[in-house]
mmCIF file with all atom_site columns, C-alpha atoms in Angstrom:
data_model
loop_
_atom_site.group_PDB
_atom_site.id
_atom_site.type_symbol
_atom_site.label_atom_id
_atom_site.label_alt_id
_atom_site.label_comp_id
_atom_site.label_asym_id
_atom_site.label_entity_id
_atom_site.label_seq_id
_atom_site.pdbx_PDB_ins_code
_atom_site.Cartn_x
_atom_site.Cartn_y
_atom_site.Cartn_z
_atom_site.occupancy
_atom_site.B_iso_or_equiv
_atom_site.pdbx_formal_charge
_atom_site.auth_seq_id
_atom_site.auth_comp_id
_atom_site.auth_asym_id
_atom_site.auth_atom_id
_atom_site.pdbx_PDB_model_num
ATOM 1   C CA . UNK A 1 1   ? 41.909  -1.642 -91.126  1.00 38.00 ? 1   UNK A CA 1
ATOM 2   C CA . UNK A 1 2   ? 40.929  2.114  -91.750  1.00 34.00 ? 2   UNK A CA 1
ATOM 3   C CA . UNK A 1 3   ? 40.250  3.398  -95.117  1.00 33.00 ? 3   UNK A CA 1
ATOM 4   C CA . UNK A 1 4   ? 40.275  7.570  -95.489  1.00 35.00 ? 4   UNK A CA 1
ATOM 5   C CA . UNK A 1 5   ? 40.401  10.096 -98.228  1.00 31.00 ? 5   UNK A CA 1
ATOM 6   C CA . UNK A 1 6   ? 43.373  12.878 -98.088  1.00 36.00 ? 6   UNK A CA 1
ATOM 7   C CA . UNK A 1 7   ? 42.180  16.072 -99.038  1.00 36.00 ? 7   UNK A CA 1
ATOM 8   C CA . UNK A 1 8   ? 43.538  17.899 -101.496 1.00 37.00 ? 8   UNK A CA 1
ATOM 9   C CA . UNK A 1 9   ? 45.248  21.467 -101.581 1.00 40.00 ? 9   UNK A CA 1
ATOM 10  C CA . UNK A 1 10  ? 43.445  22.416 -103.809 1.00 40.00 ? 10  UNK A CA 1
ATOM 11  C CA . UNK A 1 11  ? 39.799  21.281 -101.538 1.00 37.00 ? 11  UNK A CA 1
ATOM 12  C CA . UNK A 1 12  ? 41.028  23.097 -99.474  1.00 39.00 ? 12  UNK A CA 1
ATOM 13  C CA . UNK A 1 13  ? 41.680  26.225 -101.153 1.00 37.00 ? 13  UNK A CA 1
ATOM 14  C CA . UNK A 1 14  ? 38.164  25.660 -102.798 1.00 40.00 ? 14  UNK A CA 1
ATOM 15  C CA . UNK A 1 15  ? 36.513  25.296 -98.867  1.00 43.00 ? 15  UNK A CA 1
ATOM 16  C CA . UNK A 1 16  ? 38.261  28.233 -97.827  1.00 49.00 ? 16  UNK A CA 1
ATOM 17  C CA . UNK A 1 17  ? 36.800  30.399 -100.107 1.00 49.00 ? 17  UNK A CA 1
ATOM 18  C CA . UNK A 1 18  ? 33.525  29.024 -99.988  1.00 50.00 ? 18  UNK A CA 1
ATOM 19  C CA . UNK A 1 19  ? 33.173  30.060 -96.346  1.00 53.00 ? 19  UNK A CA 1
ATOM 20  C CA . UNK A 1 20  ? 35.223  33.228 -96.800  1.00 57.00 ? 20  UNK A CA 1
ATOM 21  C CA . UNK A 1 21  ? 32.212  34.083 -99.559  1.00 74.00 ? 21  UNK A CA 1
ATOM 22  C CA . UNK A 1 22  ? 29.767  33.729 -96.716  1.00 92.00 ? 22  UNK A CA 1
ATOM 23  C CA . UNK A 1 23  ? 30.962  36.680 -94.556  1.00 95.00 ? 23  UNK A CA 1
ATOM 24  C CA . UNK A 1 24  ? 29.321  40.100 -94.957  1.00 94.00 ? 24  UNK A CA 1
ATOM 25  C CA . UNK A 1 25  ? 31.627  43.220 -94.490  1.00 93.00 ? 25  UNK A CA 1
ATOM 26  C CA . UNK A 1 26  ? 30.639  46.221 -92.411  1.00 90.00 ? 26  UNK A CA 1
ATOM 27  C CA . UNK A 1 27  ? 30.078  48.060 -95.693  1.00 90.00 ? 27  UNK A CA 1
ATOM 28  C CA . UNK A 1 28  ? 28.161  45.587 -97.349  1.00 92.00 ? 28  UNK A CA 1
ATOM 29  C CA . UNK A 1 29  ? 26.104  45.289 -94.189  1.00 92.00 ? 29  UNK A CA 1
ATOM 30  C CA . UNK A 1 30  ? 25.250  48.736 -93.357  1.00 88.00 ? 30  UNK A CA 1
ATOM 31  C CA . UNK A 1 31  ? 24.620  49.551 -97.467  1.00 89.00 ? 31  UNK A CA 1
ATOM 32  C CA . UNK A 1 32  ? 22.193  46.175 -96.901  1.00 88.00 ? 32  UNK A CA 1
ATOM 33  C CA . UNK A 1 33  ? 19.128  48.831 -95.341  1.00 89.00 ? 33  UNK A CA 1
ATOM 34  C CA . UNK A 1 34  ? 19.348  47.425 -91.736  1.00 92.00 ? 34  UNK A CA 1
ATOM 35  C CA . UNK A 1 35  ? 16.290  48.736 -89.500  1.00 91.00 ? 35  UNK A CA 1
ATOM 36  C CA . UNK A 1 36  ? 17.088  50.755 -86.814  1.00 92.00 ? 36  UNK A CA 1
ATOM 37  C CA . UNK A 1 37  ? 16.304  49.601 -83.685  1.00 94.00 ? 37  UNK A CA 1
ATOM 38  C CA . UNK A 1 38  ? 14.111  52.220 -82.401  1.00 94.00 ? 38  UNK A CA 1
ATOM 39  C CA . UNK A 1 39  ? 15.201  51.209 -78.657  1.00 94.00 ? 39  UNK A CA 1
ATOM 40  C CA . UNK A 1 40  ? 18.086  49.307 -79.084  1.00 95.00 ? 40  UNK A CA 1
ATOM 41  C CA . UNK A 1 41  ? 19.443  49.251 -75.178  1.00 95.00 ? 41  UNK A CA 1
ATOM 42  C CA . UNK A 1 42  ? 16.118  48.242 -74.087  1.00 95.00 ? 42  UNK A CA 1
ATOM 43  C CA . UNK A 1 43  ? 16.413  45.279 -76.453  1.00 96.00 ? 43  UNK A CA 1
ATOM 44  C CA . UNK A 1 44  ? 19.554  44.617 -75.283  1.00 97.00 ? 44  UNK A CA 1
ATOM 45  C CA . UNK A 1 45  ? 18.496  44.905 -71.694  1.00 96.00 ? 45  UNK A CA 1
ATOM 46  C CA . UNK A 1 46  ? 15.659  42.644 -71.963  1.00 96.00 ? 46  UNK A CA 1
ATOM 47  C CA . UNK A 1 47  ? 17.692  39.771 -73.931  1.00 97.00 ? 47  UNK A CA 1
ATOM 48  C CA . UNK A 1 48  ? 20.217  40.073 -71.663  1.00 97.00 ? 48  UNK A CA 1
ATOM 49  C CA . UNK A 1 49  ? 17.909  39.858 -68.463  1.00 96.00 ? 49  UNK A CA 1
ATOM 50  C CA . UNK A 1 50  ? 16.173  36.788 -70.415  1.00 96.00 ? 50  UNK A CA 1
ATOM 51  C CA . UNK A 1 51  ? 18.808  34.653 -71.080  1.00 96.00 ? 51  UNK A CA 1
ATOM 52  C CA . UNK A 1 52  ? 21.813  35.637 -68.777  1.00 95.00 ? 52  UNK A CA 1
ATOM 53  C CA . UNK A 1 53  ? 24.552  35.048 -72.179  1.00 96.00 ? 53  UNK A CA 1
ATOM 54  C CA . UNK A 1 54  ? 27.831  34.248 -71.500  1.00 95.00 ? 54  UNK A CA 1
ATOM 55  C CA . UNK A 1 55  ? 30.720  34.515 -74.692  1.00 95.00 ? 55  UNK A CA 1
ATOM 56  C CA . UNK A 1 56  ? 30.118  31.818 -77.394  1.00 95.00 ? 56  UNK A CA 1
ATOM 57  C CA . UNK A 1 57  ? 26.176  32.474 -76.349  1.00 97.00 ? 57  UNK A CA 1
ATOM 58  C CA . UNK A 1 58  ? 23.784  33.704 -79.616  1.00 97.00 ? 58  UNK A CA 1
ATOM 59  C CA . UNK A 1 59  ? 20.409  35.113 -78.893  1.00 98.00 ? 59  UNK A CA 1
ATOM 60  C CA . UNK A 1 60  ? 18.123  35.156 -81.873  1.00 98.00 ? 60  UNK A CA 1
ATOM 61  C CA . UNK A 1 61  ? 15.167  37.565 -80.956  1.00 98.00 ? 61  UNK A CA 1
ATOM 62  C CA . UNK A 1 62  ? 11.613  38.041 -83.288  1.00 98.00 ? 62  UNK A CA 1
ATOM 63  C CA . UNK A 1 63  ? 10.320  41.446 -82.756  1.00 97.00 ? 63  UNK A CA 1
ATOM 64  C CA . UNK A 1 64  ? 6.521   43.046 -84.115  1.00 96.00 ? 64  UNK A CA 1
ATOM 65  C CA . UNK A 1 65  ? 6.437   46.282 -85.629  1.00 94.00 ? 65  UNK A CA 1
ATOM 66  C CA . UNK A 1 66  ? 6.555   48.089 -82.182  1.00 94.00 ? 66  UNK A CA 1
ATOM 67  C CA . UNK A 1 67  ? 9.504   46.337 -81.785  1.00 94.00 ? 67  UNK A CA 1
ATOM 68  C CA . UNK A 1 68  ? 7.992   44.293 -78.808  1.00 96.00 ? 68  UNK A CA 1
ATOM 69  C CA . UNK A 1 69  ? 9.415   40.995 -78.272  1.00 96.00 ? 69  UNK A CA 1
ATOM 70  C CA . UNK A 1 70  ? 7.791   37.751 -79.592  1.00 97.00 ? 70  UNK A CA 1
ATOM 71  C CA . UNK A 1 71  ? 9.568   35.041 -79.316  1.00 97.00 ? 71  UNK A CA 1
ATOM 72  C CA . UNK A 1 72  ? 14.084  34.511 -78.368  1.00 97.00 ? 72  UNK A CA 1
ATOM 73  C CA . UNK A 1 73  ? 16.093  31.639 -77.982  1.00 97.00 ? 73  UNK A CA 1
ATOM 74  C CA . UNK A 1 74  ? 19.654  31.200 -77.124  1.00 97.00 ? 74  UNK A CA 1
ATOM 75  C CA . UNK A 1 75  ? 22.062  28.301 -77.846  1.00 96.00 ? 75  UNK A CA 1
ATOM 76  C CA . UNK A 1 76  ? 25.624  28.016 -77.616  1.00 94.00 ? 76  UNK A CA 1
ATOM 77  C CA . UNK A 1 77  ? 27.848  28.378 -81.276  1.00 88.00 ? 77  UNK A CA 1
ATOM 78  C CA . UNK A 1 78  ? 29.461  24.861 -81.777  1.00 81.00 ? 78  UNK A CA 1
ATOM 79  C CA . UNK A 1 79  ? 30.975  25.551 -84.867  1.00 66.00 ? 79  UNK A CA 1
ATOM 80  C CA . UNK A 1 80  ? 35.032  24.775 -84.995  1.00 76.00 ? 80  UNK A CA 1
ATOM 81  C CA . UNK A 1 81  ? 34.977  27.260 -87.877  1.00 84.00 ? 81  UNK A CA 1
ATOM 82  C CA . UNK A 1 82  ? 33.289  31.215 -88.622  1.00 86.00 ? 82  UNK A CA 1
ATOM 83  C CA . UNK A 1 83  ? 31.164  29.950 -91.419  1.00 92.00 ? 83  UNK A CA 1
ATOM 84  C CA . UNK A 1 84  ? 28.051  32.030 -92.043  1.00 95.00 ? 84  UNK A CA 1
ATOM 85  C CA . UNK A 1 85  ? 26.463  28.674 -93.843  1.00 95.00 ? 85  UNK A CA 1
ATOM 86  C CA . UNK A 1 86  ? 26.461  26.473 -90.439  1.00 94.00 ? 86  UNK A CA 1
ATOM 87  C CA . UNK A 1 87  ? 25.426  29.430 -88.471  1.00 96.00 ? 87  UNK A CA 1
ATOM 88  C CA . UNK A 1 88  ? 22.747  30.115 -91.026  1.00 97.00 ? 88  UNK A CA 1
ATOM 89  C CA . UNK A 1 89  ? 21.340  26.957 -90.311  1.00 96.00 ? 89  UNK A CA 1
ATOM 90  C CA . UNK A 1 90  ? 21.886  26.650 -86.669  1.00 96.00 ? 90  UNK A CA 1
ATOM 91  C CA . UNK A 1 91  ? 19.832  30.086 -86.257  1.00 97.00 ? 91  UNK A CA 1
ATOM 92  C CA . UNK A 1 92  ? 17.487  28.773 -89.224  1.00 97.00 ? 92  UNK A CA 1
ATOM 93  C CA . UNK A 1 93  ? 16.685  25.994 -86.247  1.00 96.00 ? 93  UNK A CA 1
ATOM 94  C CA . UNK A 1 94  ? 16.150  27.696 -83.449  1.00 97.00 ? 94  UNK A CA 1
ATOM 95  C CA . UNK A 1 95  ? 13.721  29.992 -85.093  1.00 97.00 ? 95  UNK A CA 1
ATOM 96  C CA . UNK A 1 96  ? 11.427  26.991 -86.465  1.00 96.00 ? 96  UNK A CA 1
ATOM 97  C CA . UNK A 1 97  ? 11.525  26.115 -82.517  1.00 96.00 ? 97  UNK A CA 1
ATOM 98  C CA . UNK A 1 98  ? 10.404  28.775 -81.440  1.00 96.00 ? 98  UNK A CA 1
ATOM 99  C CA . UNK A 1 99  ? 7.579   30.800 -84.083  1.00 95.00 ? 99  UNK A CA 1
ATOM 100 C CA . UNK A 1 100 ? 5.854   30.028 -87.268  1.00 94.00 ? 100 UNK A CA 1
ATOM 101 C CA . UNK A 1 101 ? 7.430   31.205 -89.930  1.00 94.00 ? 101 UNK A CA 1
ATOM 102 C CA . UNK A 1 102 ? 5.879   34.530 -92.500  1.00 92.00 ? 102 UNK A CA 1
ATOM 103 C CA . UNK A 1 103 ? 6.163   33.153 -95.657  1.00 92.00 ? 103 UNK A CA 1
ATOM 104 C CA . UNK A 1 104 ? 3.119   33.605 -97.006  1.00 89.00 ? 104 UNK A CA 1
ATOM 105 C CA . UNK A 1 105 ? 3.039   36.973 -96.702  1.00 89.00 ? 105 UNK A CA 1
ATOM 106 C CA . UNK A 1 106 ? 3.932   39.765 -99.412  1.00 87.00 ? 106 UNK A CA 1
ATOM 107 C CA . UNK A 1 107 ? 6.167   41.852 -97.405  1.00 90.00 ? 107 UNK A CA 1
ATOM 108 C CA . UNK A 1 108 ? 8.086   40.597 -94.048  1.00 93.00 ? 108 UNK A CA 1
ATOM 109 C CA . UNK A 1 109 ? 6.204   41.755 -90.719  1.00 93.00 ? 109 UNK A CA 1
ATOM 110 C CA . UNK A 1 110 ? 8.338   40.826 -88.198  1.00 97.00 ? 110 UNK A CA 1
ATOM 111 C CA . UNK A 1 111 ? 12.413  41.923 -87.509  1.00 97.00 ? 111 UNK A CA 1
ATOM 112 C CA . UNK A 1 112 ? 14.873  38.906 -86.297  1.00 98.00 ? 112 UNK A CA 1
ATOM 113 C CA . UNK A 1 113 ? 17.516  40.822 -84.898  1.00 98.00 ? 113 UNK A CA 1
ATOM 114 C CA . UNK A 1 114 ? 20.882  38.871 -83.043  1.00 98.00 ? 114 UNK A CA 1
ATOM 115 C CA . UNK A 1 115 ? 22.838  39.341 -79.874  1.00 98.00 ? 115 UNK A CA 1
ATOM 116 C CA . UNK A 1 116 ? 25.720  37.522 -79.690  1.00 98.00 ? 116 UNK A CA 1
ATOM 117 C CA . UNK A 1 117 ? 28.147  37.169 -76.738  1.00 97.00 ? 117 UNK A CA 1
ATOM 118 C CA . UNK A 1 118 ? 32.197  36.947 -77.232  1.00 95.00 ? 118 UNK A CA 1
ATOM 119 C CA . UNK A 1 119 ? 35.674  37.468 -76.647  1.00 93.00 ? 119 UNK A CA 1
ATOM 120 C CA . UNK A 1 120 ? 37.682  40.419 -77.459  1.00 92.00 ? 120 UNK A CA 1
ATOM 121 C CA . UNK A 1 121 ? 37.054  44.289 -78.089  1.00 90.00 ? 121 UNK A CA 1
ATOM 122 C CA . UNK A 1 122 ? 33.936  45.731 -80.337  1.00 88.00 ? 122 UNK A CA 1
ATOM 123 C CA . UNK A 1 123 ? 35.807  45.343 -83.382  1.00 91.00 ? 123 UNK A CA 1
ATOM 124 C CA . UNK A 1 124 ? 34.020  43.958 -86.318  1.00 94.00 ? 124 UNK A CA 1
ATOM 125 C CA . UNK A 1 125 ? 35.690  39.831 -86.760  1.00 95.00 ? 125 UNK A CA 1
ATOM 126 C CA . UNK A 1 126 ? 35.056  37.802 -89.619  1.00 95.00 ? 126 UNK A CA 1
ATOM 127 C CA . UNK A 1 127 ? 33.337  35.860 -87.282  1.00 95.00 ? 127 UNK A CA 1
ATOM 128 C CA . UNK A 1 128 ? 30.741  38.738 -87.082  1.00 96.00 ? 128 UNK A CA 1
ATOM 129 C CA . UNK A 1 129 ? 31.067  38.936 -90.797  1.00 96.00 ? 129 UNK A CA 1
ATOM 130 C CA . UNK A 1 130 ? 29.687  34.835 -91.225  1.00 96.00 ? 130 UNK A CA 1
ATOM 131 C CA . UNK A 1 131 ? 26.813  35.736 -88.142  1.00 97.00 ? 131 UNK A CA 1
ATOM 132 C CA . UNK A 1 132 ? 25.579  38.579 -90.394  1.00 97.00 ? 132 UNK A CA 1
ATOM 133 C CA . UNK A 1 133 ? 25.469  36.088 -93.484  1.00 97.00 ? 133 UNK A CA 1
ATOM 134 C CA . UNK A 1 134 ? 23.571  33.206 -91.570  1.00 97.00 ? 134 UNK A CA 1
ATOM 135 C CA . UNK A 1 135 ? 20.902  35.856 -89.980  1.00 98.00 ? 135 UNK A CA 1
ATOM 136 C CA . UNK A 1 136 ? 20.173  37.497 -93.217  1.00 97.00 ? 136 UNK A CA 1
ATOM 137 C CA . UNK A 1 137 ? 19.856  34.405 -94.988  1.00 97.00 ? 137 UNK A CA 1
ATOM 138 C CA . UNK A 1 138 ? 17.778  32.400 -91.823  1.00 97.00 ? 138 UNK A CA 1
ATOM 139 C CA . UNK A 1 139 ? 15.122  35.552 -92.159  1.00 97.00 ? 139 UNK A CA 1
ATOM 140 C CA . UNK A 1 140 ? 14.616  35.236 -95.578  1.00 96.00 ? 140 UNK A CA 1
ATOM 141 C CA . UNK A 1 141 ? 14.209  31.266 -95.124  1.00 97.00 ? 141 UNK A CA 1
ATOM 142 C CA . UNK A 1 142 ? 11.658  32.199 -92.344  1.00 97.00 ? 142 UNK A CA 1
ATOM 143 C CA . UNK A 1 143 ? 9.912   35.017 -93.682  1.00 96.00 ? 143 UNK A CA 1
ATOM 144 C CA . UNK A 1 144 ? 11.255  38.272 -91.621  1.00 97.00 ? 144 UNK A CA 1
ATOM 145 C CA . UNK A 1 145 ? 13.148  41.555 -92.278  1.00 96.00 ? 145 UNK A CA 1
ATOM 146 C CA . UNK A 1 146 ? 16.928  41.200 -91.480  1.00 97.00 ? 146 UNK A CA 1
ATOM 147 C CA . UNK A 1 147 ? 17.267  43.242 -88.093  1.00 97.00 ? 147 UNK A CA 1
ATOM 148 C CA . UNK A 1 148 ? 20.122  44.454 -86.059  1.00 97.00 ? 148 UNK A CA 1
ATOM 149 C CA . UNK A 1 149 ? 23.447  42.472 -85.359  1.00 97.00 ? 149 UNK A CA 1
ATOM 150 C CA . UNK A 1 150 ? 24.519  43.179 -82.071  1.00 97.00 ? 150 UNK A CA 1
ATOM 151 C CA . UNK A 1 151 ? 28.398  42.297 -80.161  1.00 97.00 ? 151 UNK A CA 1
ATOM 152 C CA . UNK A 1 152 ? 28.263  42.001 -76.548  1.00 97.00 ? 152 UNK A CA 1
ATOM 153 C CA . UNK A 1 153 ? 31.628  42.134 -75.155  1.00 96.00 ? 153 UNK A CA 1
ATOM 154 C CA . UNK A 1 154 ? 33.925  43.031 -72.081  1.00 95.00 ? 154 UNK A CA 1
ATOM 155 C CA . UNK A 1 155 ? 33.464  46.697 -73.163  1.00 93.00 ? 155 UNK A CA 1
ATOM 156 C CA . UNK A 1 156 ? 29.809  46.554 -73.700  1.00 95.00 ? 156 UNK A CA 1
ATOM 157 C CA . UNK A 1 157 ? 27.365  46.344 -76.454  1.00 97.00 ? 157 UNK A CA 1
ATOM 158 C CA . UNK A 1 158 ? 27.607  47.591 -79.764  1.00 95.00 ? 158 UNK A CA 1
ATOM 159 C CA . UNK A 1 159 ? 25.093  47.685 -83.169  1.00 95.00 ? 159 UNK A CA 1
ATOM 160 C CA . UNK A 1 160 ? 27.571  46.395 -85.603  1.00 91.00 ? 160 UNK A CA 1
ATOM 161 C CA . UNK A 1 161 ? 26.751  49.505 -89.038  1.00 83.00 ? 161 UNK A CA 1
ATOM 162 C CA . UNK A 1 162 ? 25.046  51.731 -86.593  1.00 83.00 ? 162 UNK A CA 1
ATOM 163 C CA . UNK A 1 163 ? 27.825  53.248 -83.898  1.00 81.00 ? 163 UNK A CA 1
ATOM 164 C CA . UNK A 1 164 ? 25.428  52.592 -81.466  1.00 91.00 ? 164 UNK A CA 1
ATOM 165 C CA . UNK A 1 165 ? 26.418  50.715 -77.728  1.00 91.00 ? 165 UNK A CA 1
ATOM 166 C CA . UNK A 1 166 ? 26.919  51.378 -74.184  1.00 93.00 ? 166 UNK A CA 1
ATOM 167 C CA . UNK A 1 167 ? 28.719  50.197 -71.212  1.00 93.00 ? 167 UNK A CA 1
ATOM 168 C CA . UNK A 1 168 ? 26.060  47.960 -69.457  1.00 93.00 ? 168 UNK A CA 1
ATOM 169 C CA . UNK A 1 169 ? 25.014  45.166 -70.077  1.00 95.00 ? 169 UNK A CA 1
ATOM 170 C CA . UNK A 1 170 ? 28.560  43.465 -70.781  1.00 94.00 ? 170 UNK A CA 1
ATOM 171 C CA . UNK A 1 171 ? 29.822  39.934 -71.696  1.00 93.00 ? 171 UNK A CA 1
ATOM 172 C CA . UNK A 1 172 ? 30.647  39.695 -68.019  1.00 91.00 ? 172 UNK A CA 1
ATOM 173 C CA . UNK A 1 173 ? 27.916  41.271 -66.181  1.00 88.00 ? 173 UNK A CA 1
ATOM 174 C CA . UNK A 1 174 ? 24.970  39.537 -63.871  1.00 84.00 ? 174 UNK A CA 1
ATOM 175 C CA . UNK A 1 175 ? 21.996  40.308 -65.659  1.00 73.00 ? 175 UNK A CA 1
ATOM 176 C CA . UNK A 1 176 ? 19.660  43.595 -65.132  1.00 68.00 ? 176 UNK A CA 1
ATOM 177 C CA . UNK A 1 177 ? 16.002  44.068 -64.373  1.00 63.00 ? 177 UNK A CA 1
ATOM 178 C CA . UNK A 1 178 ? 13.229  43.315 -66.365  1.00 53.00 ? 178 UNK A CA 1
ATOM 179 C CA . UNK A 1 179 ? 12.032  46.656 -67.517  1.00 47.00 ? 179 UNK A CA 1
ATOM 180 C CA . UNK A 1 180 ? 8.964   47.743 -65.873  1.00 37.00 ? 180 UNK A CA 1
ATOM 181 C CA . UNK A 1 181 ? 6.160   47.154 -68.917  1.00 39.00 ? 181 UNK A CA 1
ATOM 182 C CA . UNK A 1 182 ? 7.759   43.609 -68.118  1.00 44.00 ? 182 UNK A CA 1
ATOM 183 C CA . UNK A 1 183 ? 6.577   44.090 -64.698  1.00 39.00 ? 183 UNK A CA 1
ATOM 184 C CA . UNK A 1 184 ? 3.025   42.701 -63.241  1.00 40.00 ? 184 UNK A CA 1
ATOM 185 C CA . UNK A 1 185 ? 0.865   45.432 -62.403  1.00 38.00 ? 185 UNK A CA 1
ATOM 186 C CA . UNK A 1 186 ? 0.991   46.680 -58.744  1.00 39.00 ? 186 UNK A CA 1
ATOM 187 C CA . UNK A 1 187 ? -1.159  45.473 -56.762  1.00 40.00 ? 187 UNK A CA 1
ATOM 188 C CA . UNK A 1 188 ? -4.700  48.069 -55.571  1.00 40.00 ? 188 UNK A CA 1
ATOM 189 C CA . UNK A 1 189 ? -4.354  49.600 -52.183  1.00 40.00 ? 189 UNK A CA 1
ATOM 190 C CA . UNK A 1 190 ? -7.211  49.154 -50.142  1.00 41.00 ? 190 UNK A CA 1
ATOM 191 C CA . UNK A 1 191 ? -8.598  51.619 -47.206  1.00 46.00 ? 191 UNK A CA 1
ATOM 192 C CA . UNK A 1 192 ? -7.550  55.582 -46.841  1.00 44.00 ? 192 UNK A CA 1
ATOM 193 C CA . UNK A 1 193 ? -10.757 58.059 -47.383  1.00 44.00 ? 193 UNK A CA 1
ATOM 194 C CA . UNK A 1 194 ? -10.906 57.194 -51.282  1.00 40.00 ? 194 UNK A CA 1
ATOM 195 C CA . UNK A 1 195 ? -11.489 53.385 -51.306  1.00 41.00 ? 195 UNK A CA 1
ATOM 196 C CA . UNK A 1 196 ? -14.257 54.191 -48.869  1.00 45.00 ? 196 UNK A CA 1
ATOM 197 C CA . UNK A 1 197 ? -15.686 56.887 -51.205  1.00 40.00 ? 197 UNK A CA 1
ATOM 198 C CA . UNK A 1 198 ? -15.716 54.177 -53.737  1.00 39.00 ? 198 UNK A CA 1
ATOM 199 C CA . UNK A 1 199 ? -17.354 51.761 -51.640  1.00 43.00 ? 199 UNK A CA 1
ATOM 200 C CA . UNK A 1 200 ? -20.218 53.531 -50.475  1.00 47.00 ? 200 UNK A CA 1
ATOM 201 C CA . UNK A 1 201 ? -20.737 54.880 -54.644  1.00 42.00 ? 201 UNK A CA 1
ATOM 202 C CA . UNK A 1 202 ? -21.058 50.816 -55.327  1.00 43.00 ? 202 UNK A CA 1
ATOM 203 C CA . UNK A 1 203 ? -23.157 50.371 -52.368  1.00 47.00 ? 203 UNK A CA 1
ATOM 204 C CA . UNK A 1 204 ? -25.837 52.914 -53.693  1.00 46.00 ? 204 UNK A CA 1
#
């Protein structure tokens, strides 16, 4: 025999209202003073090359004050509904896994950004609003500054609330090579007149 509880219309309404409150509208996000990325194209290309995101993949990354990558993690969205609280918990779990918190600092030094790859076009959706809410709350709980929220769709990438974006990479593009800064230093060449002069100088 199975026992269960039927949810009342009032309970469903209250759950829906609670979920709706955990969504940030574009105007709220723009008014929150989210710091601008100096080189959004480099950040997006770097994360895309590292994590190869496909639709329904979220990539959370922590940047230092010089916009260098400190840590990053990717995971697949599993929530049935676009709920900011569930997204917050998922992001916080990933942040705790890859980098220590900064809660002892008076002011945040490092910044967390979120890249979310999804189907559809680049226009804001309620799901985006839930991710924004989740990112902001996860940053507060981990002692980080809340940074940009970036969508990756078949149209390309876009930093929501800023109007900056590009066509590549997009949701179905192959990963681009790492930036030159991430490449190993070139192997010095040997031989030739310069090497001979240096060899003689070292022998003296």
